[in-house]
């Protein structure tokens, strides 16, 4: 018989913070007349100032946290992204880098170190994150890993008016609040959150026009529950406004619409992460559990193209990393240094294996007003854009 794993208990302080957030969510439900769209619940659970998963004190990243992201696994990940960034900055004859959702700051440190090696440092490395709490952590990482480059990093509270350069967002789209929908013979309903018998409970309402239109395009059968991320589309459209000239690289787990909304995936992809356990109840310990849904890359492609971005490429993470030379970079570490080399081999395997992150994670590049002399590094050997 399968046993339910015992979940690690939160500290009393963490539990108290989660209860304060729960009370705030309850008040928000009441203020909204008894019902909050799931996307609003997800926004509060992740980003409520001081209490949300990303904006509160949870450890989040790494072994002691809830999940591990690619740059946390290996510095070679950021070194590969630096190859793409360098080609963009070179074509522009200089410029800035803008990273969304910089996590612990490791990716920023890796990209800056990589660009230095490639003799292509940006004038500024901007970071925009919804979580102010992470800024201190990012600064510490940068000062520890690339102290001589840390003064190029500038934290912005809002998007710059325009950017001439390279934009990168790793695992940001999946952390943008999504709407939950359910189809039935009666039509499309939006799934939301109510408060019943002293706890959070699911409640459905007829979907509004924007959501209804987005769902209609998907041609879903009745009895299908899934997510639609209008906000991730809005985020992509905002890149077109910000990017004056250059390219944007979006990396995340997800699929093209045809695979995402496959009849067999009728329960959607919404999932929680808590201390390296998958959580199927999105109401579990709000503020202490990460909530995420996979990315519909067809929708992201459309949102970008509709707003003036040009697709430069769409590949899986393995294809991207192999084309940007992850194997040569691995060799460069020196096989004679077993202490360094063996964990690096393990990390590269995890990043590229189709059974791990290599196939599920995708890399999409958009450009605007950018004359490239050749295909962008990362997209020279493969092209999966026909699947979008
Ligand atoms: C899963 S974490 C990824 C962190 C990091 N990029 C990494 O790979 O380790 C998602 C991050 O995206 C940020 N985020 C979500 N939506 C955002 C937005 N619209 N603008 C900027 N940051 C955002 C969150 O605050 C969080 O830091």
mmCIF file of C-alpha atoms and ligand atoms in Angstrom:
data_model
loop_
_atom_site.group_PDB
_atom_site.id
_atom_site.type_symbol
_atom_site.label_atom_id
_atom_site.label_comp_id
_atom_site.label_asym_id
_atom_site.label_seq_id
_atom_site.Cartn_x
_atom_site.Cartn_y
_atom_site.Cartn_z
ATOM 1 C CA UNK A 1 0.000 0.000 0.000
ATOM 2 C CA UNK A 2 1.285 3.512 -0.819
ATOM 3 C CA UNK A 3 1.959 5.604 2.236
ATOM 4 C CA UNK A 4 1.294 9.346 2.361
ATOM 5 C CA UNK A 5 4.644 10.962 3.152
ATOM 6 C CA UNK A 6 4.802 12.821 6.422
ATOM 7 C CA UNK A 7 5.143 16.523 5.599
ATOM 8 C CA UNK A 8 7.666 18.478 7.685
ATOM 9 C CA UNK A 9 5.838 20.677 10.208
ATOM 10 C CA UNK A 10 6.278 24.455 9.848
ATOM 11 C CA UNK A 11 7.923 26.356 12.694
ATOM 12 C CA UNK A 12 5.462 28.029 15.106
ATOM 13 C CA UNK A 13 6.424 31.454 13.629
ATOM 14 C CA UNK A 14 5.814 30.264 10.061
ATOM 15 C CA UNK A 15 2.475 28.752 11.033
ATOM 16 C CA UNK A 16 1.470 31.979 12.781
ATOM 17 C CA UNK A 17 2.367 34.000 9.647
ATOM 18 C CA UNK A 18 0.336 31.591 7.490
ATOM 19 C CA UNK A 19 -2.650 32.046 9.800
ATOM 20 C CA UNK A 20 -2.371 35.851 9.566
ATOM 21 C CA UNK A 21 -2.372 35.532 5.780
ATOM 22 C CA UNK A 22 -5.349 33.176 5.885
ATOM 23 C CA UNK A 23 -7.254 35.733 7.932
ATOM 24 C CA UNK A 24 -6.351 38.413 5.401
ATOM 25 C CA UNK A 25 -7.578 36.189 2.567
ATOM 26 C CA UNK A 26 -10.811 35.571 4.484
ATOM 27 C CA UNK A 27 -11.311 39.355 4.812
ATOM 28 C CA UNK A 28 -10.618 39.839 1.102
ATOM 29 C CA UNK A 29 -13.221 37.190 0.244
ATOM 30 C CA UNK A 30 -15.730 38.913 2.504
ATOM 31 C CA UNK A 31 -14.930 42.367 1.067
ATOM 32 C CA UNK A 32 -15.443 40.978 -2.449
ATOM 33 C CA UNK A 33 -18.921 39.715 -1.573
ATOM 34 C CA UNK A 34 -18.032 36.122 -0.712
ATOM 35 C CA UNK A 35 -15.962 35.052 -3.719
ATOM 36 C CA UNK A 36 -12.426 35.686 -4.983
ATOM 37 C CA UNK A 37 -11.191 34.492 -8.375
ATOM 38 C CA UNK A 38 -8.464 31.878 -7.897
ATOM 39 C CA UNK A 39 -5.962 34.258 -9.525
ATOM 40 C CA UNK A 40 -6.531 36.768 -6.706
ATOM 41 C CA UNK A 41 -6.117 34.033 -4.117
ATOM 42 C CA UNK A 42 -2.870 32.928 -5.796
ATOM 43 C CA UNK A 43 -1.614 36.530 -5.849
ATOM 44 C CA UNK A 44 -2.218 36.888 -2.118
ATOM 45 C CA UNK A 45 -0.741 33.454 -1.345
ATOM 46 C CA UNK A 46 2.435 34.307 -3.272
ATOM 47 C CA UNK A 47 2.833 38.075 -3.058
ATOM 48 C CA UNK A 48 0.835 39.559 -0.151
ATOM 49 C CA UNK A 49 3.382 42.026 1.303
ATOM 50 C CA UNK A 50 5.343 40.464 4.170
ATOM 51 C CA UNK A 51 3.230 37.287 4.206
ATOM 52 C CA UNK A 52 3.050 35.796 0.712
ATOM 53 C CA UNK A 53 5.244 32.902 -0.320
ATOM 54 C CA UNK A 54 7.656 35.122 -2.268
ATOM 55 C CA UNK A 55 7.213 38.257 -0.211
ATOM 56 C CA UNK A 56 7.430 36.664 3.241
ATOM 57 C CA UNK A 57 10.179 34.846 5.110
ATOM 58 C CA UNK A 58 9.955 31.338 3.566
ATOM 59 C CA UNK A 59 13.365 29.872 2.580
ATOM 60 C CA UNK A 60 11.999 28.967 -0.870
ATOM 61 C CA UNK A 61 15.075 28.075 -2.945
ATOM 62 C CA UNK A 62 17.613 25.275 -2.602
ATOM 63 C CA UNK A 63 18.015 22.210 -0.411
ATOM 64 C CA UNK A 64 16.494 23.791 2.704
ATOM 65 C CA UNK A 65 13.663 25.382 0.726
ATOM 66 C CA UNK A 66 10.812 24.032 -1.351
ATOM 67 C CA UNK A 67 12.288 23.602 -4.832
ATOM 68 C CA UNK A 68 15.543 23.902 -6.773
ATOM 69 C CA UNK A 69 15.823 25.956 -9.954
ATOM 70 C CA UNK A 70 18.331 25.520 -12.793
ATOM 71 C CA UNK A 71 20.796 28.271 -11.750
ATOM 72 C CA UNK A 72 20.787 26.834 -8.222
ATOM 73 C CA UNK A 73 21.848 23.484 -9.703
ATOM 74 C CA UNK A 74 24.844 24.657 -11.688
ATOM 75 C CA UNK A 75 26.731 27.852 -12.610
ATOM 76 C CA UNK A 76 26.979 26.420 -16.136
ATOM 77 C CA UNK A 77 23.307 27.317 -16.643
ATOM 78 C CA UNK A 78 23.985 31.053 -16.335
ATOM 79 C CA UNK A 79 27.214 30.683 -18.311
ATOM 80 C CA UNK A 80 25.102 29.347 -21.208
ATOM 81 C CA UNK A 81 22.615 32.216 -20.970
ATOM 82 C CA UNK A 82 25.546 34.622 -21.045
ATOM 83 C CA UNK A 83 26.327 33.301 -24.555
ATOM 84 C CA UNK A 84 22.935 34.464 -25.813
ATOM 85 C CA UNK A 85 23.150 37.737 -23.897
ATOM 86 C CA UNK A 86 26.621 38.449 -25.305
ATOM 87 C CA UNK A 87 25.436 37.937 -28.892
ATOM 88 C CA UNK A 88 22.541 40.362 -28.326
ATOM 89 C CA UNK A 89 24.685 43.012 -26.643
ATOM 90 C CA UNK A 90 27.299 42.658 -29.366
ATOM 91 C CA UNK A 91 24.708 43.144 -32.116
ATOM 92 C CA UNK A 92 23.459 46.232 -30.296
ATOM 93 C CA UNK A 93 27.020 47.452 -29.657
ATOM 94 C CA UNK A 94 26.340 47.574 -25.926
ATOM 95 C CA UNK A 95 23.317 47.909 -23.670
ATOM 96 C CA UNK A 96 21.810 46.692 -20.418
ATOM 97 C CA UNK A 97 20.487 43.427 -19.014
ATOM 98 C CA UNK A 98 17.118 43.215 -17.241
ATOM 99 C CA UNK A 99 16.307 40.141 -15.175
ATOM 100 C CA UNK A 100 12.794 39.487 -13.894
ATOM 101 C CA UNK A 101 12.298 37.511 -10.683
ATOM 102 C CA UNK A 102 15.959 37.047 -9.796
ATOM 103 C CA UNK A 103 15.421 34.595 -6.903
ATOM 104 C CA UNK A 104 18.539 34.331 -4.747
ATOM 105 C CA UNK A 105 20.598 36.322 -7.292
ATOM 106 C CA UNK A 106 22.657 33.329 -8.454
ATOM 107 C CA UNK A 107 21.590 33.642 -12.080
ATOM 108 C CA UNK A 108 22.550 37.333 -12.093
ATOM 109 C CA UNK A 109 25.973 36.424 -10.670
ATOM 110 C CA UNK A 110 26.432 33.672 -13.277
ATOM 111 C CA UNK A 111 25.378 35.851 -16.223
ATOM 112 C CA UNK A 112 27.593 38.734 -15.117
ATOM 113 C CA UNK A 113 30.573 36.388 -14.650
ATOM 114 C CA UNK A 114 29.882 34.839 -18.064
ATOM 115 C CA UNK A 115 29.597 38.205 -19.786
ATOM 116 C CA UNK A 116 32.859 39.292 -18.189
ATOM 117 C CA UNK A 117 34.590 36.185 -19.579
ATOM 118 C CA UNK A 118 33.123 36.965 -22.998
ATOM 119 C CA UNK A 119 34.249 40.571 -22.709
ATOM 120 C CA UNK A 120 30.669 41.781 -23.050
ATOM 121 C CA UNK A 121 29.648 43.281 -19.697
ATOM 122 C CA UNK A 122 26.443 45.332 -19.768
ATOM 123 C CA UNK A 123 26.335 48.921 -18.569
ATOM 124 C CA UNK A 124 23.722 47.973 -15.969
ATOM 125 C CA UNK A 125 22.161 44.741 -14.778
ATOM 126 C CA UNK A 126 18.642 45.632 -13.721
ATOM 127 C CA UNK A 127 16.568 43.386 -11.474
ATOM 128 C CA UNK A 128 12.780 43.647 -11.226
ATOM 129 C CA UNK A 129 11.149 41.386 -8.652
ATOM 130 C CA UNK A 130 7.734 41.465 -7.061
ATOM 131 C CA UNK A 131 9.382 40.390 -3.849
ATOM 132 C CA UNK A 132 11.267 43.170 -2.048
ATOM 133 C CA UNK A 133 12.330 40.604 0.573
ATOM 134 C CA UNK A 134 14.568 38.881 -1.965
ATOM 135 C CA UNK A 135 16.586 42.005 -2.771
ATOM 136 C CA UNK A 136 18.763 41.689 0.347
ATOM 137 C CA UNK A 137 19.432 38.061 -0.449
ATOM 138 C CA UNK A 138 20.333 38.891 -4.064
ATOM 139 C CA UNK A 139 22.735 41.628 -2.951
ATOM 140 C CA UNK A 140 24.491 39.211 -0.566
ATOM 141 C CA UNK A 141 24.865 36.596 -3.316
ATOM 142 C CA UNK A 142 26.290 39.130 -5.753
ATOM 143 C CA UNK A 143 28.712 40.545 -3.186
ATOM 144 C CA UNK A 144 29.890 37.039 -2.310
ATOM 145 C CA UNK A 145 30.213 35.700 -5.875
ATOM 146 C CA UNK A 146 31.041 38.660 -8.112
ATOM 147 C CA UNK A 147 31.981 41.487 -5.703
ATOM 148 C CA UNK A 148 33.775 43.485 -8.420
ATOM 149 C CA UNK A 149 30.616 43.454 -10.623
ATOM 150 C CA UNK A 150 27.960 43.992 -7.956
ATOM 151 C CA UNK A 151 27.862 47.757 -8.468
ATOM 152 C CA UNK A 152 26.472 47.243 -11.984
ATOM 153 C CA UNK A 153 23.301 45.756 -10.474
ATOM 154 C CA UNK A 154 20.381 48.134 -10.032
ATOM 155 C CA UNK A 155 17.065 47.108 -8.428
ATOM 156 C CA UNK A 156 13.982 48.678 -9.977
ATOM 157 C CA UNK A 157 10.571 48.904 -8.333
ATOM 158 C CA UNK A 158 8.834 49.157 -11.670
ATOM 159 C CA UNK A 159 9.554 48.470 -15.295
ATOM 160 C CA UNK A 160 11.924 50.922 -16.997
ATOM 161 C CA UNK A 161 10.356 53.079 -19.736
ATOM 162 C CA UNK A 162 12.565 51.420 -22.305
ATOM 163 C CA UNK A 163 15.424 48.988 -22.480
ATOM 164 C CA UNK A 164 18.176 48.638 -25.030
ATOM 165 C CA UNK A 165 19.588 45.203 -24.344
ATOM 166 C CA UNK A 166 18.780 41.711 -23.110
ATOM 167 C CA UNK A 167 15.879 40.556 -20.930
ATOM 168 C CA UNK A 168 15.852 37.237 -19.080
ATOM 169 C CA UNK A 169 13.181 35.571 -16.940
ATOM 170 C CA UNK A 170 13.806 32.072 -15.596
ATOM 171 C CA UNK A 171 10.781 30.382 -14.006
ATOM 172 C CA UNK A 172 8.880 33.656 -13.714
ATOM 173 C CA UNK A 173 5.924 32.977 -16.032
ATOM 174 C CA UNK A 174 4.915 29.929 -13.953
ATOM 175 C CA UNK A 175 4.770 32.090 -10.809
ATOM 176 C CA UNK A 176 2.355 34.608 -12.336
ATOM 177 C CA UNK A 177 -1.178 34.147 -10.940
ATOM 178 C CA UNK A 178 -3.365 32.114 -13.287
ATOM 179 C CA UNK A 179 -7.137 31.746 -13.602
ATOM 180 C CA UNK A 180 -8.714 28.348 -13.049
ATOM 181 C CA UNK A 181 -11.562 27.311 -15.305
ATOM 182 C CA UNK A 182 -13.939 24.414 -15.551
ATOM 183 C CA UNK A 183 -15.979 23.432 -18.596
ATOM 184 C CA UNK A 184 -19.342 21.724 -18.495
ATOM 185 C CA UNK A 185 -22.352 21.371 -20.805
ATOM 186 C CA UNK A 186 -23.655 24.595 -19.249
ATOM 187 C CA UNK A 187 -20.569 26.575 -20.386
ATOM 188 C CA UNK A 188 -17.321 27.820 -18.891
ATOM 189 C CA UNK A 189 -17.029 28.679 -15.220
ATOM 190 C CA UNK A 190 -14.223 30.401 -13.391
ATOM 191 C CA UNK A 191 -13.079 28.619 -10.279
ATOM 192 C CA UNK A 192 -12.730 30.778 -7.215
ATOM 193 C CA UNK A 193 -12.385 30.713 -3.489
ATOM 194 C CA UNK A 194 -15.031 31.206 -0.820
ATOM 195 C CA UNK A 195 -15.077 30.792 2.964
ATOM 196 C CA UNK A 196 -17.290 28.035 4.293
ATOM 197 C CA UNK A 197 -17.484 26.341 7.684
ATOM 198 C CA UNK A 198 -14.378 28.178 8.901
ATOM 199 C CA UNK A 199 -12.149 27.302 5.957
ATOM 200 C CA UNK A 200 -11.335 28.039 2.336
ATOM 201 C CA UNK A 201 -13.591 26.282 -0.144
ATOM 202 C CA UNK A 202 -13.904 26.094 -3.922
ATOM 203 C CA UNK A 203 -16.748 27.951 -5.617
ATOM 204 C CA UNK A 204 -17.449 28.416 -9.345
ATOM 205 C CA UNK A 205 -18.994 31.348 -11.203
ATOM 206 C CA UNK A 206 -19.716 31.901 -14.911
ATOM 207 C CA UNK A 207 -16.487 33.075 -16.582
ATOM 208 C CA UNK A 208 -16.168 36.719 -17.637
ATOM 209 C CA UNK A 209 -15.819 37.694 -21.299
ATOM 210 C CA UNK A 210 -11.992 37.782 -21.541
ATOM 211 C CA UNK A 211 -11.626 34.369 -19.942
ATOM 212 C CA UNK A 212 -14.544 32.938 -21.923
ATOM 213 C CA UNK A 213 -12.943 34.092 -25.187
ATOM 214 C CA UNK A 214 -9.557 32.631 -24.244
ATOM 215 C CA UNK A 215 -11.162 29.298 -23.344
ATOM 216 C CA UNK A 216 -13.301 29.223 -26.504
ATOM 217 C CA UNK A 217 -10.102 29.285 -28.581
ATOM 218 C CA UNK A 218 -8.868 26.152 -26.832
ATOM 219 C CA UNK A 219 -11.840 24.002 -27.887
ATOM 220 C CA UNK A 220 -11.940 22.068 -24.604
ATOM 221 C CA UNK A 221 -14.364 19.187 -24.040
ATOM 222 C CA UNK A 222 -16.923 19.405 -21.195
ATOM 223 C CA UNK A 223 -15.697 18.228 -17.804
ATOM 224 C CA UNK A 224 -12.254 19.779 -18.202
ATOM 225 C CA UNK A 225 -10.501 21.726 -15.433
ATOM 226 C CA UNK A 226 -7.416 23.746 -16.277
ATOM 227 C CA UNK A 227 -5.645 27.066 -16.008
ATOM 228 C CA UNK A 228 -5.517 30.029 -18.347
ATOM 229 C CA UNK A 229 -2.972 32.699 -17.596
ATOM 230 C CA UNK A 230 -4.198 36.024 -18.943
ATOM 231 C CA UNK A 231 -1.650 37.739 -16.698
ATOM 232 C CA UNK A 232 1.295 35.822 -18.167
ATOM 233 C CA UNK A 233 0.118 37.039 -21.573
ATOM 234 C CA UNK A 234 -0.043 40.586 -20.197
ATOM 235 C CA UNK A 235 3.461 40.200 -18.797
ATOM 236 C CA UNK A 236 4.746 39.127 -22.235
ATOM 237 C CA UNK A 237 2.984 42.043 -23.902
ATOM 238 C CA UNK A 238 4.661 44.403 -21.428
ATOM 239 C CA UNK A 239 8.056 43.165 -22.639
ATOM 240 C CA UNK A 240 7.229 44.540 -26.063
ATOM 241 C CA UNK A 241 6.577 47.947 -24.531
ATOM 242 C CA UNK A 242 9.785 47.931 -22.495
ATOM 243 C CA UNK A 243 12.090 46.515 -25.138
ATOM 244 C CA UNK A 244 13.208 49.305 -27.430
ATOM 245 C CA UNK A 245 15.836 47.147 -29.107
ATOM 246 C CA UNK A 246 17.227 43.748 -28.169
ATOM 247 C CA UNK A 247 15.969 40.333 -27.152
ATOM 248 C CA UNK A 248 14.085 38.597 -24.359
ATOM 249 C CA UNK A 249 14.709 35.032 -23.196
ATOM 250 C CA UNK A 250 11.907 33.226 -21.329
ATOM 251 C CA UNK A 251 12.679 29.888 -19.693
ATOM 252 C CA UNK A 252 10.093 27.764 -17.936
ATOM 253 C CA UNK A 253 8.312 24.438 -17.735
ATOM 254 C CA UNK A 254 5.402 24.127 -20.062
ATOM 255 C CA UNK A 255 4.111 23.056 -23.435
ATOM 256 C CA UNK A 256 2.529 24.360 -26.621
ATOM 257 C CA UNK A 257 -1.294 24.652 -26.331
ATOM 258 C CA UNK A 258 -1.939 21.393 -28.179
ATOM 259 C CA UNK A 259 -0.036 19.440 -25.527
ATOM 260 C CA UNK A 260 -1.067 21.601 -22.565
ATOM 261 C CA UNK A 261 -4.774 21.296 -23.271
ATOM 262 C CA UNK A 262 -4.609 17.656 -24.327
ATOM 263 C CA UNK A 263 -7.795 15.736 -23.429
ATOM 264 C CA UNK A 264 -5.767 13.608 -21.025
ATOM 265 C CA UNK A 265 -4.537 16.608 -19.025
ATOM 266 C CA UNK A 266 -8.096 17.328 -17.879
ATOM 267 C CA UNK A 267 -7.088 18.284 -14.334
ATOM 268 C CA UNK A 268 -4.686 21.053 -15.376
ATOM 269 C CA UNK A 269 -1.180 21.609 -14.060
ATOM 270 C CA UNK A 270 -1.667 23.702 -10.920
ATOM 271 C CA UNK A 271 0.582 22.343 -8.180
ATOM 272 C CA UNK A 272 2.084 23.386 -4.865
ATOM 273 C CA UNK A 273 5.592 22.806 -3.559
ATOM 274 C CA UNK A 274 6.349 22.544 0.107
ATOM 275 C CA UNK A 275 9.767 21.381 1.317
ATOM 276 C CA UNK A 276 10.369 19.289 -1.803
ATOM 277 C CA UNK A 277 6.937 17.649 -1.651
ATOM 278 C CA UNK A 278 4.260 18.126 -4.311
ATOM 279 C CA UNK A 279 1.072 19.496 -2.791
ATOM 280 C CA UNK A 280 -2.211 18.951 -4.597
ATOM 281 C CA UNK A 281 -4.319 21.134 -2.302
ATOM 282 C CA UNK A 282 -3.673 24.818 -3.200
ATOM 283 C CA UNK A 283 -5.176 25.858 0.138
ATOM 284 C CA UNK A 284 -2.436 24.042 2.090
ATOM 285 C CA UNK A 285 -0.538 26.462 4.364
ATOM 286 C CA UNK A 286 -0.969 29.648 2.294
ATOM 287 C CA UNK A 287 2.214 31.701 2.227
ATOM 288 C CA UNK A 288 4.377 28.666 3.054
ATOM 289 C CA UNK A 289 3.569 26.660 -0.074
ATOM 290 C CA UNK A 290 4.682 27.701 -3.535
ATOM 291 C CA UNK A 291 1.881 27.663 -6.114
ATOM 292 C CA UNK A 292 2.642 27.333 -9.783
ATOM 293 C CA UNK A 293 1.139 26.329 -13.101
ATOM 294 C CA UNK A 294 2.873 25.267 -16.293
ATOM 295 C CA UNK A 295 3.262 27.758 -19.128
ATOM 296 C CA UNK A 296 1.195 27.670 -22.314
ATOM 297 C CA UNK A 297 3.970 28.689 -24.713
ATOM 298 C CA UNK A 298 1.560 29.068 -27.643
ATOM 299 C CA UNK A 299 -0.236 31.802 -25.684
ATOM 300 C CA UNK A 300 3.088 33.443 -24.819
ATOM 301 C CA UNK A 301 4.131 33.330 -28.479
ATOM 302 C CA UNK A 302 0.836 34.916 -29.536
ATOM 303 C CA UNK A 303 1.004 37.605 -26.850
ATOM 304 C CA UNK A 304 4.535 38.496 -27.966
ATOM 305 C CA UNK A 305 3.817 38.450 -31.712
ATOM 306 C CA UNK A 306 0.608 40.460 -31.307
ATOM 307 C CA UNK A 307 2.529 43.237 -29.587
ATOM 308 C CA UNK A 308 5.443 43.534 -31.994
ATOM 309 C CA UNK A 309 7.977 41.000 -30.751
ATOM 310 C CA UNK A 310 9.640 38.675 -33.244
ATOM 311 C CA UNK A 311 10.160 35.022 -32.370
ATOM 312 C CA UNK A 312 13.879 34.182 -32.582
ATOM 313 C CA UNK A 313 13.488 30.607 -31.446
ATOM 314 C CA UNK A 314 11.706 28.028 -29.325
ATOM 315 C CA UNK A 315 13.503 24.905 -28.174
ATOM 316 C CA UNK A 316 13.636 22.649 -25.151
ATOM 317 C CA UNK A 317 16.168 23.317 -22.415
ATOM 318 C CA UNK A 318 18.447 20.443 -23.442
ATOM 319 C CA UNK A 319 18.649 21.754 -27.016
ATOM 320 C CA UNK A 320 19.304 25.279 -25.743
ATOM 321 C CA UNK A 321 22.050 24.262 -23.310
ATOM 322 C CA UNK A 322 23.790 21.958 -25.781
ATOM 323 C CA UNK A 323 23.817 24.703 -28.419
ATOM 324 C CA UNK A 324 25.243 27.230 -25.962
ATOM 325 C CA UNK A 325 28.082 24.819 -25.188
ATOM 326 C CA UNK A 326 27.249 23.315 -21.807
ATOM 327 C CA UNK A 327 29.344 20.214 -22.572
ATOM 328 C CA UNK A 328 32.446 22.214 -23.494
ATOM 329 C CA UNK A 329 31.939 24.313 -20.367
ATOM 330 C CA UNK A 330 31.697 21.110 -18.328
ATOM 331 C CA UNK A 331 34.956 19.842 -19.842
ATOM 332 C CA UNK A 332 36.504 23.194 -19.039
ATOM 333 C CA UNK A 333 36.010 22.497 -15.337
ATOM 334 C CA UNK A 334 38.668 19.789 -15.626
ATOM 335 C CA UNK A 335 37.839 16.123 -15.186
ATOM 336 C CA UNK A 336 40.908 15.738 -12.937
ATOM 337 C CA UNK A 337 39.204 17.785 -10.210
ATOM 338 C CA UNK A 338 36.725 15.131 -9.068
ATOM 339 C CA UNK A 339 35.295 17.272 -6.268
ATOM 340 C CA UNK A 340 34.202 19.914 -8.751
ATOM 341 C CA UNK A 341 33.633 17.763 -11.810
ATOM 342 C CA UNK A 342 31.424 14.935 -10.512
ATOM 343 C CA UNK A 343 28.666 17.133 -9.017
ATOM 344 C CA UNK A 344 28.812 19.238 -12.195
ATOM 345 C CA UNK A 345 28.230 16.125 -14.339
ATOM 346 C CA UNK A 346 25.219 15.279 -12.161
ATOM 347 C CA UNK A 347 23.814 18.797 -12.539
ATOM 348 C CA UNK A 348 24.273 18.833 -16.321
ATOM 349 C CA UNK A 349 22.531 15.476 -16.506
ATOM 350 C CA UNK A 350 19.597 16.889 -14.527
ATOM 351 C CA UNK A 351 19.411 20.041 -16.655
ATOM 352 C CA UNK A 352 19.500 18.198 -19.977
ATOM 353 C CA UNK A 353 18.020 14.722 -19.474
ATOM 354 C CA UNK A 354 14.581 14.331 -21.116
ATOM 355 C CA UNK A 355 13.492 12.462 -17.982
ATOM 356 C CA UNK A 356 14.357 15.458 -15.795
ATOM 357 C CA UNK A 357 14.436 19.128 -16.898
ATOM 358 C CA UNK A 358 15.704 18.775 -20.471
ATOM 359 C CA UNK A 359 12.388 18.263 -22.243
ATOM 360 C CA UNK A 360 9.775 19.748 -19.904
ATOM 361 C CA UNK A 361 11.565 23.097 -19.702
ATOM 362 C CA UNK A 362 11.395 25.276 -22.799
ATOM 363 C CA UNK A 363 13.344 28.322 -23.902
ATOM 364 C CA UNK A 364 11.693 31.015 -26.005
ATOM 365 C CA UNK A 365 13.493 34.029 -27.458
ATOM 366 C CA UNK A 366 11.862 37.170 -28.809
ATOM 367 C CA UNK A 367 13.592 40.124 -30.432
ATOM 368 C CA UNK A 368 12.705 43.651 -31.376
ATOM 369 C CA UNK A 369 14.637 46.072 -33.591
ATOM 370 C CA UNK A 370 17.590 43.729 -33.544
ATOM 371 C CA UNK A 371 19.732 43.001 -36.609
ATOM 372 C CA UNK A 372 21.548 39.769 -35.831
ATOM 373 C CA UNK A 373 24.424 38.612 -38.058
ATOM 374 C CA UNK A 374 23.490 34.950 -37.376
ATOM 375 C CA UNK A 375 21.026 32.808 -35.442
ATOM 376 C CA UNK A 376 21.098 33.413 -31.693
ATOM 377 C CA UNK A 377 23.251 31.055 -29.599
ATOM 378 C CA UNK A 378 20.872 28.485 -28.155
ATOM 379 C CA UNK A 379 18.741 28.276 -31.293
ATOM 380 C CA UNK A 380 21.258 27.359 -34.029
ATOM 381 C CA UNK A 381 20.870 23.581 -34.036
ATOM 382 C CA UNK A 382 17.175 23.056 -33.357
ATOM 383 C CA UNK A 383 13.843 24.799 -33.858
ATOM 384 C CA UNK A 384 10.597 23.581 -32.335
ATOM 385 C CA UNK A 385 8.544 26.658 -33.165
ATOM 386 C CA UNK A 386 6.375 24.639 -35.587
ATOM 387 C CA UNK A 387 4.833 23.040 -32.482
ATOM 388 C CA UNK A 388 3.491 26.346 -31.133
HETATM 389 C C1 LIG B 1 10.257 30.391 -9.128
HETATM 390 S S1 LIG B 1 10.969 31.920 -8.743
HETATM 391 C C2 LIG B 1 12.340 31.909 -9.856
HETATM 392 C C3 LIG B 1 13.540 32.624 -9.340
HETATM 393 C C4 LIG B 1 14.779 32.646 -10.194
HETATM 394 N N1 LIG B 1 14.538 33.224 -11.502
HETATM 395 C C5 LIG B 1 15.418 31.303 -10.320
HETATM 396 O O1 LIG B 1 15.454 30.775 -11.421
HETATM 397 O O2 LIG B 1 15.903 30.773 -9.315
HETATM 398 C C6 LIG B 1 9.856 33.102 -9.421
HETATM 399 C C7 LIG B 1 10.239 34.539 -9.193
HETATM 400 O O3 LIG B 1 9.497 35.366 -10.086
HETATM 401 C C8 LIG B 1 9.117 36.555 -9.428
HETATM 402 N N2 LIG B 1 8.017 37.180 -10.188
HETATM 403 C C9 LIG B 1 6.794 36.690 -10.458
HETATM 404 N N3 LIG B 1 6.086 37.541 -11.220
HETATM 405 C C10 LIG B 1 6.892 38.587 -11.478
HETATM 406 C C11 LIG B 1 6.744 39.783 -12.227
HETATM 407 N N4 LIG B 1 5.602 40.071 -12.867
HETATM 408 N N5 LIG B 1 7.772 40.634 -12.270
HETATM 409 C C12 LIG B 1 8.925 40.348 -11.637
HETATM 410 N N6 LIG B 1 9.131 39.232 -10.908
HETATM 411 C C13 LIG B 1 8.130 38.358 -10.830
HETATM 412 C C14 LIG B 1 8.806 36.069 -8.024
HETATM 413 O O4 LIG B 1 8.810 37.111 -7.078
HETATM 414 C C15 LIG B 1 9.952 35.077 -7.807
HETATM 415 O O5 LIG B 1 11.093 35.712 -7.309
#
